[in-house]
Short mmCIF file of C-alpha atoms and ligand atoms in Angstrom, two decimals:
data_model
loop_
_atom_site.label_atom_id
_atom_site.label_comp_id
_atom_site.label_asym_id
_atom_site.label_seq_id
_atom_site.Cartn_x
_atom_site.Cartn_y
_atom_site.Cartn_z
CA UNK A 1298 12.08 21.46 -27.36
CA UNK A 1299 15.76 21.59 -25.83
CA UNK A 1300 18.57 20.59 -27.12
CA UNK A 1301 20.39 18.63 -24.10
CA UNK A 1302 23.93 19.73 -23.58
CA UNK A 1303 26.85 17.76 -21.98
CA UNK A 1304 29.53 20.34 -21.15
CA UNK A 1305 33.02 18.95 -19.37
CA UNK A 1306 34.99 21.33 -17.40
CA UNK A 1307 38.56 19.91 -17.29
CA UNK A 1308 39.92 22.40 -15.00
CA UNK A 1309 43.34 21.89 -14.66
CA UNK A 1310 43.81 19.00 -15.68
CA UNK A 1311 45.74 16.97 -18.75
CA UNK A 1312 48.66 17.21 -20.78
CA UNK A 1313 49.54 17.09 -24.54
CA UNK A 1314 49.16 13.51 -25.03
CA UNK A 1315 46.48 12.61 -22.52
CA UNK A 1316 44.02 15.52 -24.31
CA UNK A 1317 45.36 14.07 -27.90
CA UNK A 1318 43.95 10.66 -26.52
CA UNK A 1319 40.94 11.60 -24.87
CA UNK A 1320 39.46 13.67 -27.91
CA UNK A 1321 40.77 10.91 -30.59
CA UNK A 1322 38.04 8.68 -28.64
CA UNK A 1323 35.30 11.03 -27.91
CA UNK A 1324 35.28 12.30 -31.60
CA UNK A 1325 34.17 8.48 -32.50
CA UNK A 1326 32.11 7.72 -29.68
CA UNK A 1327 30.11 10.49 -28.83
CA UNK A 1328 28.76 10.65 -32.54
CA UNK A 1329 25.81 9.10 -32.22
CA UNK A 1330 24.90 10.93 -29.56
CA UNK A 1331 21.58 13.38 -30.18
CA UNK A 1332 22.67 15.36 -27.59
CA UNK A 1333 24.85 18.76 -27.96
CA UNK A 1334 28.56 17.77 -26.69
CA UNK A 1335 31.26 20.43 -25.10
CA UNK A 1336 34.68 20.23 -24.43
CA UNK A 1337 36.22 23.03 -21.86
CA UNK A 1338 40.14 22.50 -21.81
CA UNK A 1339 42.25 24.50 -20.37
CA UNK A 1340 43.44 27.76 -21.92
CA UNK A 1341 46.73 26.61 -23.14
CA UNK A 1342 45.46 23.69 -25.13
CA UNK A 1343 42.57 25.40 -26.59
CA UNK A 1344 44.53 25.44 -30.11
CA UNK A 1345 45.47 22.11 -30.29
CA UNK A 1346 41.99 20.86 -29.34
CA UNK A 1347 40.37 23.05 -31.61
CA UNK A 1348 42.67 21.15 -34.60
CA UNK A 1349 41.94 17.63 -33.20
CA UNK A 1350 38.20 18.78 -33.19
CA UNK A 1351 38.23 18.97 -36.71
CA UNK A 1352 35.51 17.70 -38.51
CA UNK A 1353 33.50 16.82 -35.35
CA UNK A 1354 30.25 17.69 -33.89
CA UNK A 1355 31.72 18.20 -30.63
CA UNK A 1356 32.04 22.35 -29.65
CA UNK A 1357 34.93 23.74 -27.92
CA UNK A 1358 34.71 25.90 -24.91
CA UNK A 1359 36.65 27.78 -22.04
CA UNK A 1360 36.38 27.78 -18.56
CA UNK A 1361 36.98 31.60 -17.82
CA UNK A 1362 37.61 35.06 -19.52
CA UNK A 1363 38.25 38.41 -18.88
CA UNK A 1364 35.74 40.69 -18.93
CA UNK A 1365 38.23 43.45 -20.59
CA UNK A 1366 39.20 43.25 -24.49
CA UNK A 1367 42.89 44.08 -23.71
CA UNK A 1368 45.28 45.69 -22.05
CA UNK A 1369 47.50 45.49 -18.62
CA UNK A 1370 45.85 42.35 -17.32
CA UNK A 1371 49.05 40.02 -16.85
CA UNK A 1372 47.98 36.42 -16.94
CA UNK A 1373 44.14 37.05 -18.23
CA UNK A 1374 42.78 36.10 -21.45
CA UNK A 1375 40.41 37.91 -23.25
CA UNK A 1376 36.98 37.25 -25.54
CA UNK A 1377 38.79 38.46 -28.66
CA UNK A 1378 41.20 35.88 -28.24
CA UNK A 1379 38.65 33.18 -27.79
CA UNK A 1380 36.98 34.03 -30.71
CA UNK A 1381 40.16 33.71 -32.53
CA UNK A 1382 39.96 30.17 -31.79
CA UNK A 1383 36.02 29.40 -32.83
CA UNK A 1384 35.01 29.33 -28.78
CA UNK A 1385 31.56 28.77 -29.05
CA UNK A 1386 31.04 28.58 -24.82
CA UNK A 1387 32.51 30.13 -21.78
CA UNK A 1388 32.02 28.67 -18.27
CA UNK A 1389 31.30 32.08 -16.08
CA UNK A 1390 31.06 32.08 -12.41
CA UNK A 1391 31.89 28.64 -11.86
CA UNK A 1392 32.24 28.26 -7.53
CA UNK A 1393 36.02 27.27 -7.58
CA UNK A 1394 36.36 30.66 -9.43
CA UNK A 1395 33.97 32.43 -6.89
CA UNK A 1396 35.45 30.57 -3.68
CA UNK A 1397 39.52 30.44 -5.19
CA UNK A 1398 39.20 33.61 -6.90
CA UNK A 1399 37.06 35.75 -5.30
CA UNK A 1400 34.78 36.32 -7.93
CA UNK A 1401 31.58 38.05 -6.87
CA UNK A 1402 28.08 38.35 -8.24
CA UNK A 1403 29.14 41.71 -9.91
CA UNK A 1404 32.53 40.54 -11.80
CA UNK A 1405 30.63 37.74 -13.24
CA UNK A 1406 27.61 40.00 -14.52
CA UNK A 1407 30.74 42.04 -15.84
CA UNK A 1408 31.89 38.89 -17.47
CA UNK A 1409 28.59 37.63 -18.94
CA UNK A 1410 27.63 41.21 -20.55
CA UNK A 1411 31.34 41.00 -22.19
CA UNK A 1412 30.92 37.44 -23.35
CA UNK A 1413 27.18 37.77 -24.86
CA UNK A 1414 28.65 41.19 -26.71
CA UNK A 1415 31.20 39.13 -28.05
CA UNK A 1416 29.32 36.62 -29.58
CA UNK A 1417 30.21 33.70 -27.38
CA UNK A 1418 27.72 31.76 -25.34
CA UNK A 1419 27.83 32.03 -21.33
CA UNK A 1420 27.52 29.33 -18.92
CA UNK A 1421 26.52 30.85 -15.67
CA UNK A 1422 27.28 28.64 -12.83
CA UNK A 1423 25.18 29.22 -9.80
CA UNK A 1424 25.02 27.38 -6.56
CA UNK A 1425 24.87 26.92 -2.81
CA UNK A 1426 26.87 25.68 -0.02
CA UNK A 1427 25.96 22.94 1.91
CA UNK A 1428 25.93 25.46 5.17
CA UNK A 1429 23.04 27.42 2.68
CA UNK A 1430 21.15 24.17 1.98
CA UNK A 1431 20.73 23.25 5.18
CA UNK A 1432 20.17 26.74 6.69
CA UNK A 1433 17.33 26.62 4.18
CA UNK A 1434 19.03 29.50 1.72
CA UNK A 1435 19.31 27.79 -1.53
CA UNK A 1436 16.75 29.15 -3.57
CA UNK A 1437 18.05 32.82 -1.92
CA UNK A 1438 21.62 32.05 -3.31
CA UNK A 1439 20.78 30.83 -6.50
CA UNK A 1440 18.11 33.78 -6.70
CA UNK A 1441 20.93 36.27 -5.76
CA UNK A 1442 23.22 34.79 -8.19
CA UNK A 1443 21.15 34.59 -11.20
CA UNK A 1444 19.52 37.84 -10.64
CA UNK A 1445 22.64 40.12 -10.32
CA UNK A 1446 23.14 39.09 -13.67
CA UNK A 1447 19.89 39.27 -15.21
CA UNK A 1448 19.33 42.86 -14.22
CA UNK A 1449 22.82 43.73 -14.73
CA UNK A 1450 22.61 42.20 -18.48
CA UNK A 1451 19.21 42.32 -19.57
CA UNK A 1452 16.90 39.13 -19.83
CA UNK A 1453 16.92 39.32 -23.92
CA UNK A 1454 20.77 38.59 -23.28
CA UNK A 1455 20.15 35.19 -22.05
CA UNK A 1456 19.03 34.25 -25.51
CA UNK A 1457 21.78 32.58 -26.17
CA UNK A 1458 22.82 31.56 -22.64
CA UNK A 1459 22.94 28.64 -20.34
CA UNK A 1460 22.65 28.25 -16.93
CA UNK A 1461 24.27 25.57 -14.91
CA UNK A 1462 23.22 24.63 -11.72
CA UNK A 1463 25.85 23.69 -9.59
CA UNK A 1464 25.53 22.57 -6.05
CA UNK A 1465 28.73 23.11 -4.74
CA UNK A 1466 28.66 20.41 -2.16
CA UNK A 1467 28.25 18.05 -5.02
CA UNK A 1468 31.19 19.61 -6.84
CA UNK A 1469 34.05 16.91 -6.93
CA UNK A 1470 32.74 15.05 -3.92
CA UNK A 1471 30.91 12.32 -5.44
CA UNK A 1472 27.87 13.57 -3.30
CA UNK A 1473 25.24 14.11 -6.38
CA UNK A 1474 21.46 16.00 -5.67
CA UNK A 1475 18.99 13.79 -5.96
CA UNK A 1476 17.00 13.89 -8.81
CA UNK A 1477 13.93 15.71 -6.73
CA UNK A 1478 16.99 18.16 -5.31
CA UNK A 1479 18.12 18.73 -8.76
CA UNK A 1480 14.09 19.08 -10.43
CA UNK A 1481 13.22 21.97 -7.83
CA UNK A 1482 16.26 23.89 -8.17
CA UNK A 1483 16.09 23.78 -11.65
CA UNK A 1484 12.47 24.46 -11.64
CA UNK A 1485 12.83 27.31 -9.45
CA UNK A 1486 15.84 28.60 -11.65
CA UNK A 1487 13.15 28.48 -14.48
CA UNK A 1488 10.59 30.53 -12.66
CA UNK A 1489 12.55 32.85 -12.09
CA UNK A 1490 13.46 33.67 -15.23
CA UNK A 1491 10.21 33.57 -16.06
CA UNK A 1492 9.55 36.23 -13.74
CA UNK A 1493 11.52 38.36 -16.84
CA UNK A 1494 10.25 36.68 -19.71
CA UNK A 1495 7.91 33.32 -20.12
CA UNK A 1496 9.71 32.80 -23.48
CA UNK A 1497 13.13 33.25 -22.59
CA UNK A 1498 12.57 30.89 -19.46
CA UNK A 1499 10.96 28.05 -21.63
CA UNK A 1500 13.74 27.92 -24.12
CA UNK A 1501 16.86 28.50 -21.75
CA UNK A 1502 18.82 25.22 -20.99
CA UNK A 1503 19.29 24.63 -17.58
CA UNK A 1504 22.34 21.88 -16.65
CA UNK A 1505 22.97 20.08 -13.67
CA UNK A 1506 26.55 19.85 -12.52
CA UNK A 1507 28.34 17.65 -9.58
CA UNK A 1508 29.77 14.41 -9.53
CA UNK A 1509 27.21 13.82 -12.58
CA UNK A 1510 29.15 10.10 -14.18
CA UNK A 1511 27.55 7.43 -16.53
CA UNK A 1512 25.43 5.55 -13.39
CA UNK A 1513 23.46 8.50 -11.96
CA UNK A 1514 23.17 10.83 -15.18
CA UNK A 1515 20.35 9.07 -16.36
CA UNK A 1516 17.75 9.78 -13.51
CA UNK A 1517 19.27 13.23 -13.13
CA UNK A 1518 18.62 14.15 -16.65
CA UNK A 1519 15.19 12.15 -16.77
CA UNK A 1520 13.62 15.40 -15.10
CA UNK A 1521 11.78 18.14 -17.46
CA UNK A 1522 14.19 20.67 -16.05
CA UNK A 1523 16.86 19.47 -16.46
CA UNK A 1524 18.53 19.42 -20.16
CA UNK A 1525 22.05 18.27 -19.83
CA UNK A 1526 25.02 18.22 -17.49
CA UNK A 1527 28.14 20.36 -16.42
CA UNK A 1528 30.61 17.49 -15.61
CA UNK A 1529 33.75 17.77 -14.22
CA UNK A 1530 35.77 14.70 -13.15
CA UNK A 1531 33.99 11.86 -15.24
CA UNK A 1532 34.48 14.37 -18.26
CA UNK A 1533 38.18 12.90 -18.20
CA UNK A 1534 36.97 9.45 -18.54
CA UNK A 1535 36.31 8.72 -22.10
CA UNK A 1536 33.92 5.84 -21.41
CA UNK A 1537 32.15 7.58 -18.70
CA UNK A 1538 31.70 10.75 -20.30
CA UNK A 1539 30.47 9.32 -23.43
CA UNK A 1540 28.00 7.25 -21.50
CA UNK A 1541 26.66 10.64 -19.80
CA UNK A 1542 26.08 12.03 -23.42
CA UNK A 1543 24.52 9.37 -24.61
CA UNK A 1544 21.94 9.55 -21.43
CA UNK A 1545 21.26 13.30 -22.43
CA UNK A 1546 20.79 12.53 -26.07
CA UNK A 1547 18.22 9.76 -25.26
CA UNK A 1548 15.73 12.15 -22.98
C1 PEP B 3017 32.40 20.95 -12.24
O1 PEP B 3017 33.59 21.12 -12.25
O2 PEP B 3017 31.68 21.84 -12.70
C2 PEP B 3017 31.86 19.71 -11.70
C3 PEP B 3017 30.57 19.57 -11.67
O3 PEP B 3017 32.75 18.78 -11.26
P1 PEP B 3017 32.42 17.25 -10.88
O4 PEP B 3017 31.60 16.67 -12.00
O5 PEP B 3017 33.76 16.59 -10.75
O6 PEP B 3017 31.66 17.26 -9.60
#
């Protein structure tokens, strides 16, 4: 049995007092949810989210790291430092970071080794363009993307890891995979892994993510691959996100 997980990436987005707002409300609402609920702020409110988290259920997270400990990396931010602030998650590869920042296949294998030593739990992003879907390449991206890591890292290192499967021409468009999109990918995902290990496969939670919100995330998370949601926009919406955890806590 998996634990469904609703994880919301919100990029760059919020200030002091919307964030102080937005996490008053989900603290009370999303606590009847069954399912597991992250928050993924940006770096510089970390701290004060952390404190308004207190005595919740909800887990705090980050959307990126460094895969050094320290050193001459102006404008990074290392593991160390998110453990310093209880970071149970880390978003890794996620395709603005791959597209925006160049980050390849490698870097994030780099990134998920540091973050699994560390004691934090990755959430590899993997997806494909629409120009790959409908060239007929998805399950080769997704294959390329997940495997760099897993051979890179070792498959006992995705004990504690998540992967998220993000299309990216779903990401922020309101375009969202169809349920049967979303079931094969994930399925295939699965497979995959289970080409490494049948146990590690069977217990790994695999999310969906893009333009998931409260009137699709139901029949997206209704499918026996798919255990929760990486959601990005509707993850700023108090009401809406709340409504997407309670969907995953009710499969
Ligand atoms: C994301 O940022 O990972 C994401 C899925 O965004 P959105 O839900 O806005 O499509």
């Amino acid at each position: 049995m998996r634990t469904a997980l609703v994880a919301g990436n919100w990029k760059m987005n919020g200030d002091s007092a919307f964030i102080s707002e937005l996490i008053k409300e989900l603290k009370v609402s999303t606590k009847s949810s069954d399912a597991e609920v992250l928050v993924c702020p940006p770096f510089v409110y970390l701290s004060e989210v952390k404190q308004a988290l207190s005595g919740s259920a909800i887990k705090l997270g980050a959307q990126n790291v460094s895969q050094n400990n320290n050193g001459a990396f102006t404008g990074e931010i290392s593991l160390p430092m998110l453990n310093d602030l209880d970071c149970e998650y880390v978003i890794l590869g996620h395709s603005e970071r791959r597209s925006l920042y160049a980050e390849t296949d490698e870097l994030v294998a780099e990134k998920f080794i540091a973050t699994e030593k560390a004691g934090l739990k990755p959430i590899l992003c993997v997806g494909e363009t629409l120009e790959e879907r409908e060239s007929d390449q998805t399950l080769e991206v997704v294959g390329r993307q997940l495997k760099t890591v897993i051979n890179a890292a070792g498959i006992e290192k995705f004990v504690n890891a998540v992967v998220a499967y993000e299309p990216v021409w779903a990401i922020g468009t309101g375009k969202t995979a169809t349920p049967e999109q979303a079931q094969d990918v994930h399925a295939a995902i699965r497979a995959m892994v289970a080409e490494y290990d049948a146990d590690t496969a069977a217990k790994l939670r695999v999310l969906y993510g893009g333009s998931v919100n409260a009137g699709n995330a139901a029949e997206l998370f209704a499918n026996e691959d798919v255990d929760g949601g990486l959601v990005g926009g509707a993850s700023l919406k108090a009401n809406d996100f709340t409504a997407i955890c309670q969907a995953a806590g009710a499969q």
